[in-house]
Short mmCIF file of C-alpha atoms and ligand atoms in Angstrom, two decimals:
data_model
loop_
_atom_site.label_atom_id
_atom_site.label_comp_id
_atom_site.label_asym_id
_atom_site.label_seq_id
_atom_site.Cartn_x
_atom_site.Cartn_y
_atom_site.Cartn_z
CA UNK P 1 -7.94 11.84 21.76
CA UNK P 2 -9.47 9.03 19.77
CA UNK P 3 -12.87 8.60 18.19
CA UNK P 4 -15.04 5.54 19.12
CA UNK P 5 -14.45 3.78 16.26
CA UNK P 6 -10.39 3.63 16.62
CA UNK P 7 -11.07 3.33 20.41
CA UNK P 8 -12.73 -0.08 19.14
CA UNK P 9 -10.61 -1.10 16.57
CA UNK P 10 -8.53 -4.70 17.46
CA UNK P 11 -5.26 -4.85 15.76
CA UNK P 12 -4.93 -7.94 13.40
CA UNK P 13 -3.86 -11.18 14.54
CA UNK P 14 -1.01 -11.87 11.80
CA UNK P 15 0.44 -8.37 12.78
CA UNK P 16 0.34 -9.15 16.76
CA UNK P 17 2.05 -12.42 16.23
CA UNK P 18 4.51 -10.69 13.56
CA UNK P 19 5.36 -8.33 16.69
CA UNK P 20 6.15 -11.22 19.20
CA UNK P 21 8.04 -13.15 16.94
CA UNK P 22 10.34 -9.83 16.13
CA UNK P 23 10.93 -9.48 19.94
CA UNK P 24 12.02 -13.00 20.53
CA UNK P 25 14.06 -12.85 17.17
CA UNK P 26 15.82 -9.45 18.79
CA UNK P 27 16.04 -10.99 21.87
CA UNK P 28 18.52 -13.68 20.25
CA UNK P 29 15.79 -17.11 20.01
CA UNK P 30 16.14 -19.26 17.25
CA UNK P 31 13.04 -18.29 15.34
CA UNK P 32 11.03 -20.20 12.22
CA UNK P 33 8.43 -17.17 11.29
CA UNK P 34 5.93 -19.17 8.96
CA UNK P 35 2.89 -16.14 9.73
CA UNK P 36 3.73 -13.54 6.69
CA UNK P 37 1.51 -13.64 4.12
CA UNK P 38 4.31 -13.20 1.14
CA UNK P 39 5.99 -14.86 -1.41
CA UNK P 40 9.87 -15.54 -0.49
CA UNK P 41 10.84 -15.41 -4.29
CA UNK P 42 12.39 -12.60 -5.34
CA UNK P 43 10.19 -10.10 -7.99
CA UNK P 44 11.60 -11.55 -11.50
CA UNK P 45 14.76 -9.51 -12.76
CA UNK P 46 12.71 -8.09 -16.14
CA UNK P 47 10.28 -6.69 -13.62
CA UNK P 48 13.08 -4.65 -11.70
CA UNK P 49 14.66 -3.76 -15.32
CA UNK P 50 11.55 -2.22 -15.95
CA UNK P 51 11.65 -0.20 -12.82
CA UNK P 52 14.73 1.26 -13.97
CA UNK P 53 14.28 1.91 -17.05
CA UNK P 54 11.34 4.02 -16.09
CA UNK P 55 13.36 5.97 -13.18
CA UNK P 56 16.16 6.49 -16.21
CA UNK P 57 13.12 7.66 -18.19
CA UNK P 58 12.60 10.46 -15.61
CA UNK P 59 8.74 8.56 -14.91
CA UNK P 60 9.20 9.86 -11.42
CA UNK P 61 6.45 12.06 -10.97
CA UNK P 62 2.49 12.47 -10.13
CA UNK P 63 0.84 10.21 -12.30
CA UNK P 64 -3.26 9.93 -12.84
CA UNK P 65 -5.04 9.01 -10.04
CA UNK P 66 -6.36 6.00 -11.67
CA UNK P 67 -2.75 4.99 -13.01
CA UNK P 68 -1.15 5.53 -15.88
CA UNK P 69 -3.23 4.91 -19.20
CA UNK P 70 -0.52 2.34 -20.26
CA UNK P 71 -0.66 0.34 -17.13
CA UNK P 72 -4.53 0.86 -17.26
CA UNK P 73 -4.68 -1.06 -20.70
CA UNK P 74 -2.41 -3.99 -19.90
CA UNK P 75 -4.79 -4.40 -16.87
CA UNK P 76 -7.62 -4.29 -19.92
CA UNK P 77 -5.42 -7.02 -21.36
CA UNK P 78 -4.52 -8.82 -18.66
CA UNK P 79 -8.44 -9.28 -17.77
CA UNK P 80 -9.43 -10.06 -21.50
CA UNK P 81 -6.58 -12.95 -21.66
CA UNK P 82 -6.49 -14.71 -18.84
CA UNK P 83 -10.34 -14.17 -17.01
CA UNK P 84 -12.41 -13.61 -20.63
CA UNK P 85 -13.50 -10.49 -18.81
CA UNK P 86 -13.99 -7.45 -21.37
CA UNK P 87 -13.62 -4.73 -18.75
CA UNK P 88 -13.90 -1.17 -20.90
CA UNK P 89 -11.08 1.83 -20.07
CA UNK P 90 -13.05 3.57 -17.94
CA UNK P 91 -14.11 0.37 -16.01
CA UNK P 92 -9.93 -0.45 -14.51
CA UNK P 93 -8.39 1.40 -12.19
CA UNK P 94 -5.09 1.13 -10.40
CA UNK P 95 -4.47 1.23 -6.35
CA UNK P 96 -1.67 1.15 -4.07
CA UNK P 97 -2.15 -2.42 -3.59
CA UNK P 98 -5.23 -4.47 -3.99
CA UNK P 99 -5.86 -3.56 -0.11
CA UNK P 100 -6.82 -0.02 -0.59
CA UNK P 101 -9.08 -0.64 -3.35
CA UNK P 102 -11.02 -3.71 -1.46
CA UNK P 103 -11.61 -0.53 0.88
CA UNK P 104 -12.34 2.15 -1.33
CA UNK P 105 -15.00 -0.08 -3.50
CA UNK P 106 -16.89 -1.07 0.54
CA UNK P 107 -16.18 2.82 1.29
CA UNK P 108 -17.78 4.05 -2.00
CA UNK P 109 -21.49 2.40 -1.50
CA UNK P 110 -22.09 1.56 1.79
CA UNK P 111 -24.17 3.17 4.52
CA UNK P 112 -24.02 2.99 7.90
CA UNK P 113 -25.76 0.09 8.80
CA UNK P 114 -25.44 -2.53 5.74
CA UNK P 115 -24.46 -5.52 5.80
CA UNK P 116 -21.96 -7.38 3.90
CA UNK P 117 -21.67 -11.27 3.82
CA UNK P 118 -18.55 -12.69 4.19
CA UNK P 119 -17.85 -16.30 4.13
CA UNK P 120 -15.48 -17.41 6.84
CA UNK P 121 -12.43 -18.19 7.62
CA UNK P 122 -11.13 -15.25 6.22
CA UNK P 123 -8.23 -12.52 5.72
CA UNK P 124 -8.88 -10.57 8.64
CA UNK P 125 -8.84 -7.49 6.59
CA UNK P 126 -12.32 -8.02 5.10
CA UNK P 127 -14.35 -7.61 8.06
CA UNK P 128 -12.29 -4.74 9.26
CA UNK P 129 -12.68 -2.63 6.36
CA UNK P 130 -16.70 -2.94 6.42
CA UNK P 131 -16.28 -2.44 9.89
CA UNK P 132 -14.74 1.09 9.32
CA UNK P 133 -17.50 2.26 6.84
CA UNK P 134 -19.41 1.87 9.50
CA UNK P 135 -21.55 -1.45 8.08
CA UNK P 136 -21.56 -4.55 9.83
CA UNK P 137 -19.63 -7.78 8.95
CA UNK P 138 -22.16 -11.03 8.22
CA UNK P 139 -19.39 -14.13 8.91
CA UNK P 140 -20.55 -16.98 7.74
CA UNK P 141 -19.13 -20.54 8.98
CA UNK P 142 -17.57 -22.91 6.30
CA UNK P 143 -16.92 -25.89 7.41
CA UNK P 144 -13.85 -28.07 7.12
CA UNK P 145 -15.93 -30.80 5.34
CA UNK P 146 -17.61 -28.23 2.68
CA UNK P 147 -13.81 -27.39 1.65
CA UNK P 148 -13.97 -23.99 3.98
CA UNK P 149 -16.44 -23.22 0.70
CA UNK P 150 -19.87 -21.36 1.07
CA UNK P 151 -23.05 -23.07 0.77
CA UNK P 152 -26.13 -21.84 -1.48
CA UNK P 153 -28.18 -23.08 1.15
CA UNK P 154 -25.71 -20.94 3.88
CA UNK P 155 -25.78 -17.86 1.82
CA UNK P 156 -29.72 -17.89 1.29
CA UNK P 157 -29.32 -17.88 4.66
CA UNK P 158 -27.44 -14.74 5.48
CA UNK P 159 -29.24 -12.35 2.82
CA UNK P 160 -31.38 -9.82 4.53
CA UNK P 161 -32.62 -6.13 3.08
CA UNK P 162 -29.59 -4.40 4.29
CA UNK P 163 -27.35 -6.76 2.55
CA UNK P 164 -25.01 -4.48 0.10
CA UNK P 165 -22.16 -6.98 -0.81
CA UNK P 166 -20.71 -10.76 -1.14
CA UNK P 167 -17.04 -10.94 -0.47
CA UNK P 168 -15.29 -13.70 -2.15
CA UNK P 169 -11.48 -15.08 -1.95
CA UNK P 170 -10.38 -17.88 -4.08
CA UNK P 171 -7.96 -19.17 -3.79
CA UNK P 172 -8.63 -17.87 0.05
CA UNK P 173 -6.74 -16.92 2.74
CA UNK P 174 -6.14 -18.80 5.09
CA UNK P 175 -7.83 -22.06 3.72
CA UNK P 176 -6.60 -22.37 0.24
CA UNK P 177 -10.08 -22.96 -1.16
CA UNK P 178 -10.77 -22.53 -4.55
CA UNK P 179 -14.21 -22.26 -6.07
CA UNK P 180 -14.89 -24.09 -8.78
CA UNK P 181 -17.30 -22.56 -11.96
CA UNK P 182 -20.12 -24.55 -10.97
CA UNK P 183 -20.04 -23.85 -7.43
CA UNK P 184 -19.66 -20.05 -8.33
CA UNK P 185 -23.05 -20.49 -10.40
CA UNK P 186 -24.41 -21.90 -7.68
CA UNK P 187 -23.94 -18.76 -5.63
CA UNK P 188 -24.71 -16.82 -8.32
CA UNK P 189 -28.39 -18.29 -8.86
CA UNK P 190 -28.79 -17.88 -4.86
CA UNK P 191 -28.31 -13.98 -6.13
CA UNK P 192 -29.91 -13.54 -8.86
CA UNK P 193 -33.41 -13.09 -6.99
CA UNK P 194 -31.40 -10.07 -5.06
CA UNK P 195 -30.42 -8.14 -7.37
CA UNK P 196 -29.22 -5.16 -5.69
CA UNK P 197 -26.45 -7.20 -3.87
CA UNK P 198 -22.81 -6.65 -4.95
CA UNK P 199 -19.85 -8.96 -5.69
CA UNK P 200 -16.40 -8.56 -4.88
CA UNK P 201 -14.13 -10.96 -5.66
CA UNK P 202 -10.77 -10.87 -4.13
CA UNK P 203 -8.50 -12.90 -6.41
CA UNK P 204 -5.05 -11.72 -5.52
CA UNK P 205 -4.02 -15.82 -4.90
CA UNK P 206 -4.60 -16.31 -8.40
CA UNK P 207 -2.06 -17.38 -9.70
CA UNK P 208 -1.09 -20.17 -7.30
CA UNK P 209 -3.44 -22.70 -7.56
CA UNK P 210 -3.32 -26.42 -7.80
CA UNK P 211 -6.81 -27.46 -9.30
CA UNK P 212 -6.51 -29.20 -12.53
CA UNK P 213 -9.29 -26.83 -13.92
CA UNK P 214 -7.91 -23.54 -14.47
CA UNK P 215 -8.39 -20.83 -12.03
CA UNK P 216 -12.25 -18.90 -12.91
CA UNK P 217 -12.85 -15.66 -11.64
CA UNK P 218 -16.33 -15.17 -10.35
CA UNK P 219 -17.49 -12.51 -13.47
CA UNK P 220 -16.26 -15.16 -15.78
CA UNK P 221 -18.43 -18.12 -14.05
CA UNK P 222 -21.84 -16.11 -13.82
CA UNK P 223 -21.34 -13.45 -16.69
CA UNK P 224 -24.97 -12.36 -15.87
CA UNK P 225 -23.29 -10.86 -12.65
CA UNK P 226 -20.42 -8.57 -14.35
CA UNK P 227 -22.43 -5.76 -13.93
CA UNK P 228 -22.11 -6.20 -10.22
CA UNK P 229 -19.13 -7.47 -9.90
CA UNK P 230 -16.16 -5.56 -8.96
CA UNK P 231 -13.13 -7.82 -9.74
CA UNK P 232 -9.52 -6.96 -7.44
CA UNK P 233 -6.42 -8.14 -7.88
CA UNK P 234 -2.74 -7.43 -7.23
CA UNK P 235 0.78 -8.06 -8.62
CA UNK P 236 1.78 -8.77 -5.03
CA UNK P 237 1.61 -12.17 -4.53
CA UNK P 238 1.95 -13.90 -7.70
CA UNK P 239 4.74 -12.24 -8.94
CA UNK P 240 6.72 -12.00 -5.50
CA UNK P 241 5.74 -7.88 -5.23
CA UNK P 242 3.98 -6.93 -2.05
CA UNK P 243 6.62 -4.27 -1.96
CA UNK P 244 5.80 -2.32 -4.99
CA UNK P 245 2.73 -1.68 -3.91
CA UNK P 246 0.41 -2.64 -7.09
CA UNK P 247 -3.07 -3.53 -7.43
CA UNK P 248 -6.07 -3.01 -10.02
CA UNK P 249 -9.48 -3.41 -9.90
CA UNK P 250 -12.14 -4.04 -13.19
CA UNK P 251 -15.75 -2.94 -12.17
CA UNK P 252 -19.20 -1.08 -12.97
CA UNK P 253 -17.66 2.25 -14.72
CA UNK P 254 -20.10 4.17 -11.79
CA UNK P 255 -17.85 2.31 -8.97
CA UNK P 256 -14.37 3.18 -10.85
CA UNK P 257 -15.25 6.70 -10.76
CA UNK P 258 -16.48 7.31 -7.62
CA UNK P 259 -13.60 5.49 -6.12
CA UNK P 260 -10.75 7.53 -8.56
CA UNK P 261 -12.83 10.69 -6.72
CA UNK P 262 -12.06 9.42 -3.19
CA UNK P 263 -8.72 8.55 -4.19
CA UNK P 264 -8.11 11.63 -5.85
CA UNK P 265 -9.13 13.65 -2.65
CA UNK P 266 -7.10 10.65 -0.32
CA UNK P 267 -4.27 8.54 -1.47
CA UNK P 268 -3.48 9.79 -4.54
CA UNK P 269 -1.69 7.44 -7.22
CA UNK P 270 0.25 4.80 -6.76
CA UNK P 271 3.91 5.04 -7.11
CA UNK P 272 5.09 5.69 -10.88
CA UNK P 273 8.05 3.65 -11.26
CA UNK P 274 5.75 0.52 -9.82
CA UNK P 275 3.72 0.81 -12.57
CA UNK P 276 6.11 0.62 -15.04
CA UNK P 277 7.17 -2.62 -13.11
CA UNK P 278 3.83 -3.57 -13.27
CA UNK P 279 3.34 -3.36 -16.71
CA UNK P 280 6.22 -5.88 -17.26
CA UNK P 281 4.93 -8.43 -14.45
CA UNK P 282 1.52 -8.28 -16.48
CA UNK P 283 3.07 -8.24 -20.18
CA UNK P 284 6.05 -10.31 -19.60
CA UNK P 285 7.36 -13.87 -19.71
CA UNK P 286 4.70 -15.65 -17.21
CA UNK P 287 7.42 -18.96 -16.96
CA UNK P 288 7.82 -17.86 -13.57
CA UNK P 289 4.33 -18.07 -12.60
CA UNK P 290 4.21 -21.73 -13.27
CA UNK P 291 7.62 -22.55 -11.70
CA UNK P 292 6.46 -20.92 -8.27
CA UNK P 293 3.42 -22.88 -8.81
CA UNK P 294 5.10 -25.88 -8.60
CA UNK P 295 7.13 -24.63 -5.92
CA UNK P 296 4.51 -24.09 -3.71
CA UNK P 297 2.93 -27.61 -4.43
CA UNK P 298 5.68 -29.54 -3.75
CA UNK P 299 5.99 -27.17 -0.48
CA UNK P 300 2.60 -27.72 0.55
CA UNK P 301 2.73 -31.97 0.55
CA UNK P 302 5.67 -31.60 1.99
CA UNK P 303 3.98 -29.54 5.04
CA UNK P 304 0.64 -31.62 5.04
CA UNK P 305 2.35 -34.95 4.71
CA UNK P 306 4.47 -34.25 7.95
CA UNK P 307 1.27 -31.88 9.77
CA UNK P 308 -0.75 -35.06 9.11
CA UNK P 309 1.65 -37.65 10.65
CA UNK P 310 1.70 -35.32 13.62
CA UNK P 311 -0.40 -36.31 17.06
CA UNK P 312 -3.29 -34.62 17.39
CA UNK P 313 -3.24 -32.05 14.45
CA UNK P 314 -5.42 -33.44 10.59
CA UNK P 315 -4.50 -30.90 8.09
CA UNK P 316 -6.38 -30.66 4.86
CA UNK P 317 -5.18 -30.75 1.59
CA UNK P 318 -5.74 -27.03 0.65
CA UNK P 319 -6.19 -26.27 -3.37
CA UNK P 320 -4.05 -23.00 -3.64
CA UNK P 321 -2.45 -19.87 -2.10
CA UNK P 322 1.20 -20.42 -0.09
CA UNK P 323 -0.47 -21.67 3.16
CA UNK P 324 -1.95 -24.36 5.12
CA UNK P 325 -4.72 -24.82 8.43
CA UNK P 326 -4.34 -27.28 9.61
CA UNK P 327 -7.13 -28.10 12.17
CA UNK P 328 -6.30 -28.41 15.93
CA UNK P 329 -9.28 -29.73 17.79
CA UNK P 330 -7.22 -32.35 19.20
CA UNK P 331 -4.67 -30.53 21.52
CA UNK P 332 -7.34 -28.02 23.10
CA UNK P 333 -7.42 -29.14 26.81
CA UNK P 334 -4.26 -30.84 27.22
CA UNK P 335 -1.42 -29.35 28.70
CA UNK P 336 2.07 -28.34 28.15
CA UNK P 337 4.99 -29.38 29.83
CA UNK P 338 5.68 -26.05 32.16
CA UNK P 339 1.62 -26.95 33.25
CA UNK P 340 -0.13 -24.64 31.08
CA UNK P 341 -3.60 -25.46 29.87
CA UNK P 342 -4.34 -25.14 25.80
CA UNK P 343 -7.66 -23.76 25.62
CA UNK P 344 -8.05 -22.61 22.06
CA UNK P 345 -5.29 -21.93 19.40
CA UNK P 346 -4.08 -18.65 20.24
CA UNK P 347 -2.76 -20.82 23.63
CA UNK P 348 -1.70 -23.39 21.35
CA UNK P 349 -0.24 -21.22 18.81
CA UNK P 350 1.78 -19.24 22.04
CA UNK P 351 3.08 -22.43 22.45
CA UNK P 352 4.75 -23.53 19.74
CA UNK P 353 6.30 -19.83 19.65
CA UNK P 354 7.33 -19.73 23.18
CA UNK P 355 8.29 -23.18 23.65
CA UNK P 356 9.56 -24.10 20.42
CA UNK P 357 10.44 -21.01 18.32
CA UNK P 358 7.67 -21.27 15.44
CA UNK P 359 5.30 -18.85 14.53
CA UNK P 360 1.75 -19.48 13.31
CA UNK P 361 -1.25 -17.30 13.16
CA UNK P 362 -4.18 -18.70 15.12
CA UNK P 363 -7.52 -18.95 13.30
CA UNK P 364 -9.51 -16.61 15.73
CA UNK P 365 -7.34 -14.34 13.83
CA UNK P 366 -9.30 -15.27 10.64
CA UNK P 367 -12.65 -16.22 12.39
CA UNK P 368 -12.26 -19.94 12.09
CA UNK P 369 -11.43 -21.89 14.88
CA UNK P 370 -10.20 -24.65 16.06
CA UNK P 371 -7.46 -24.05 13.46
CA UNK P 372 -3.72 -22.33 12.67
CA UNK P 373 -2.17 -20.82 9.63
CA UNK P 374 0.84 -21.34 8.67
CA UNK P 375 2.97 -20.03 5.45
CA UNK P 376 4.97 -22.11 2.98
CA UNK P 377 6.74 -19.45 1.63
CA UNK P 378 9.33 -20.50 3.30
CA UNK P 379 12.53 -22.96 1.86
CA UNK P 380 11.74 -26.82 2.41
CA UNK P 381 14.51 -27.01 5.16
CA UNK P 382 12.92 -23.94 7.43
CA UNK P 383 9.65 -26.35 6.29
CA UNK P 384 10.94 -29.30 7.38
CA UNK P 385 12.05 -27.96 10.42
CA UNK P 386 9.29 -26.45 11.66
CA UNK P 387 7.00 -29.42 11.35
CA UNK P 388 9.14 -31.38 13.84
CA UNK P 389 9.50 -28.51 16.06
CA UNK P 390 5.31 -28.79 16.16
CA UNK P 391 5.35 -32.43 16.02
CA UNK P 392 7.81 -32.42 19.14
CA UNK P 393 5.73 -29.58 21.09
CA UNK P 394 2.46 -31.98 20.39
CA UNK P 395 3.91 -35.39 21.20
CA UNK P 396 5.42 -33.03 24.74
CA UNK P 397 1.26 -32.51 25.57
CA UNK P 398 -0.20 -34.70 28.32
N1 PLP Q 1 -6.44 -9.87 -0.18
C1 PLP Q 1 -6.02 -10.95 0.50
C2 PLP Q 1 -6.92 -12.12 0.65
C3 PLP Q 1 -4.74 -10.99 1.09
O1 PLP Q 1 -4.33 -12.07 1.75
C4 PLP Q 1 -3.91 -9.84 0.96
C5 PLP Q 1 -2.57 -9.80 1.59
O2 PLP Q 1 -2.21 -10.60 2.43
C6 PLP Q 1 -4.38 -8.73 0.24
C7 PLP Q 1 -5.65 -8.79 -0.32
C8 PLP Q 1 -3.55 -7.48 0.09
O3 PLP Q 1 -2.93 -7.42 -1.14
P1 PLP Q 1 -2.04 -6.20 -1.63
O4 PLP Q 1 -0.62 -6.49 -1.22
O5 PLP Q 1 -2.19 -6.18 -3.11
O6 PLP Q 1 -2.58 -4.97 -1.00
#
């Protein structure tokens, strides 16, 4: 029934894990789930005022492919004010998430056959959405003691003729590493000899970072490379709504409309009333960007203060986004108490499920090993807890 490409196709790490821990949750086990990827805030109240005021509005129906005009210039806005990036009308579009447009951008110019570099670890979702266009993933390795950040040197590296795109995420998933501007220019003078490579920078984590420099956008570090730069982002994570289903993208106008053509003949638009909702995330009071901020900082010391006093396990200090990785050379080839051996961290992160009711994603999930993810969107106490469930399961390793 299947073509070779779904016949091929490995389901994603965070959702296999997600599935386990559901089972043991049904089956009655006291479960701490720290593998989503969302916020645990609630979306802010003005947001879902918004919603409703557009359903009372009757704004229930089709709307442009590309989103409504209004949403389409606070995106304009949104862009201008916080990235300095002067993106024209007909260079925004809106998607059903940021996911869908990551894919219809890599869908939209490549063949079969290109490449596209993407520095690793990363959200599993990158390399499977070249890998259904048909164009081949180019991981490259960043190591722990770079900052999980790609090298000019590394990149250089990776560039052949067939290369088509760059994928960046900053702050990333699942290291929390933020580029800085200089680093970005870096890059961006390793590119500038190529110039019929692509950017796309994936900055849906943008608003939780801990830097003291303000968060830059790639576009806005090298402005030389706007014109090849598609720029993505979403209202899911900063303002708590992975639900509404909400992202936008700023880009070369010749992108935006091929990809409002797919779209048009594909998904259609995204939902109406979540665009209203959107426009109030983006227009808004922001206070409740920076209190989640500091939320999640005070969440993540918390996690890597307790990770690091933990045998066996080092956990870096990561610079933004809700999660940590922390690195776990240490425990592969010991064993557990019931005799089995830990040979990587899918074994290790089976473990601490099986044996003591946490959940973390294991970094072959995200093409960086010897590592695990875990979430901090999650309340201290369920924090807390966790980290002596882990510290107990590695201290129980012989
Ligand atoms: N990009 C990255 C790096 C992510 O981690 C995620 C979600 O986990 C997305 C994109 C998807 O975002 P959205 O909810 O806007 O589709």
């Amino acid at each position: 029934m299947l073509n070779a490409l779904a016949r091929s196709f490995e389901p994603s790490a965070i959702s296999e894990v997600f599935s386990l821990a559901a089972r043991l949750k049904d089956e009655g086990q006291d479960i701490i789930d720290l593998s989503a990827g969302e916020p645990d805030f609630e979306t802010p109240d003005h947001v879902k005022e918004a919603a409703w005021a557009a359903i009372q509005r009757g704004e229930t129906k089709y709307t442009p492919t590309e989103g409504t005009a209004d949403l389409r210039r606070a995106v304009q806005g949104k862009f201008r004010r916080e990235n300095g990036l002067d993106y024209g009308f007909d260079q925004v579009m809106i998607g059903q998430g940021a996911k869908p447009l990551l894919y219809r951008a890599l869908q939209a110019t490549l063949e079969a056959g290109d490449e596209v570099i993407i520095p690793t670890p990363c959200w599993p979702s990158h390399p499977g959405m070249v890998k259904l266009c048909g164009a081949l993933p180019v991981l490259v390795t960043c190591h722990e003691e770079d900052g999980f950040k790609l090298r000019p040197d590394a990149l250089a590296a990776a560039i052949t003729d067939k290369t088509k795109w760059l994928i960046f995420n900053s702050p990333g998933n699942p290291t929390g590493a933020v580029y800085c501007a200089e680093e970005y220019r870096a890059l961006a003078e390793v590119l500038r000899s190529h110039p019929r490579i692509l950017v796309l920078a994936d900055d849906i984590y943008e608003h939780i970072t801990f830097t003291e420099d303000a968060f830059v956008t790639f576009a806005q570090a090298a402005p030389e490379m706007m014109e090849r730069t598609a720029t993505v982002n979403s209202v899911s994570k900063g303002y708590a709504m992975t639900g509404w289903r909400v992202g936008y993208i700023g880009g070369p106008a010749e992108l935006i409309g091929a990809m409002r053509r797919i779209l048009s003949q594909s998904d259609g638009n995204p939902c109406s009333v979540s665009q209203a909702a959107a426009i109030a995330a983006l227009e808004g009071p922001q206070e409740v960007l920076a209190e989640r901020r500091e939320a999640y900082r005070r969440r993540r010391d918390l996690v890597v203060g307790l990770l690091n006093q933990t045998p066996y396990l080092r956990c870096r200090q990561p610079e933004g986004a809700f999660y940590v990785y922390p690195n776990c050379q240490d425990v592969i080839g010991k064993t557990t108490p019931d005799g089995k051996a830990i040979a990587n961290s899918r074994d290790f992160a089976a473990y601490l499920l099986e044996a003591h009711g946490v959940t973390a994603v294991p970094g072959a999930g995200f093409h960086g090993d010897p590592y695990f993810r875990l979430s901090t969107a999650a309340s201290s106490d369920e924090l807390e807890e966790a980290c002596r469930r882990i510290a107990r399961a590695s201290a129980e390793l012989s």
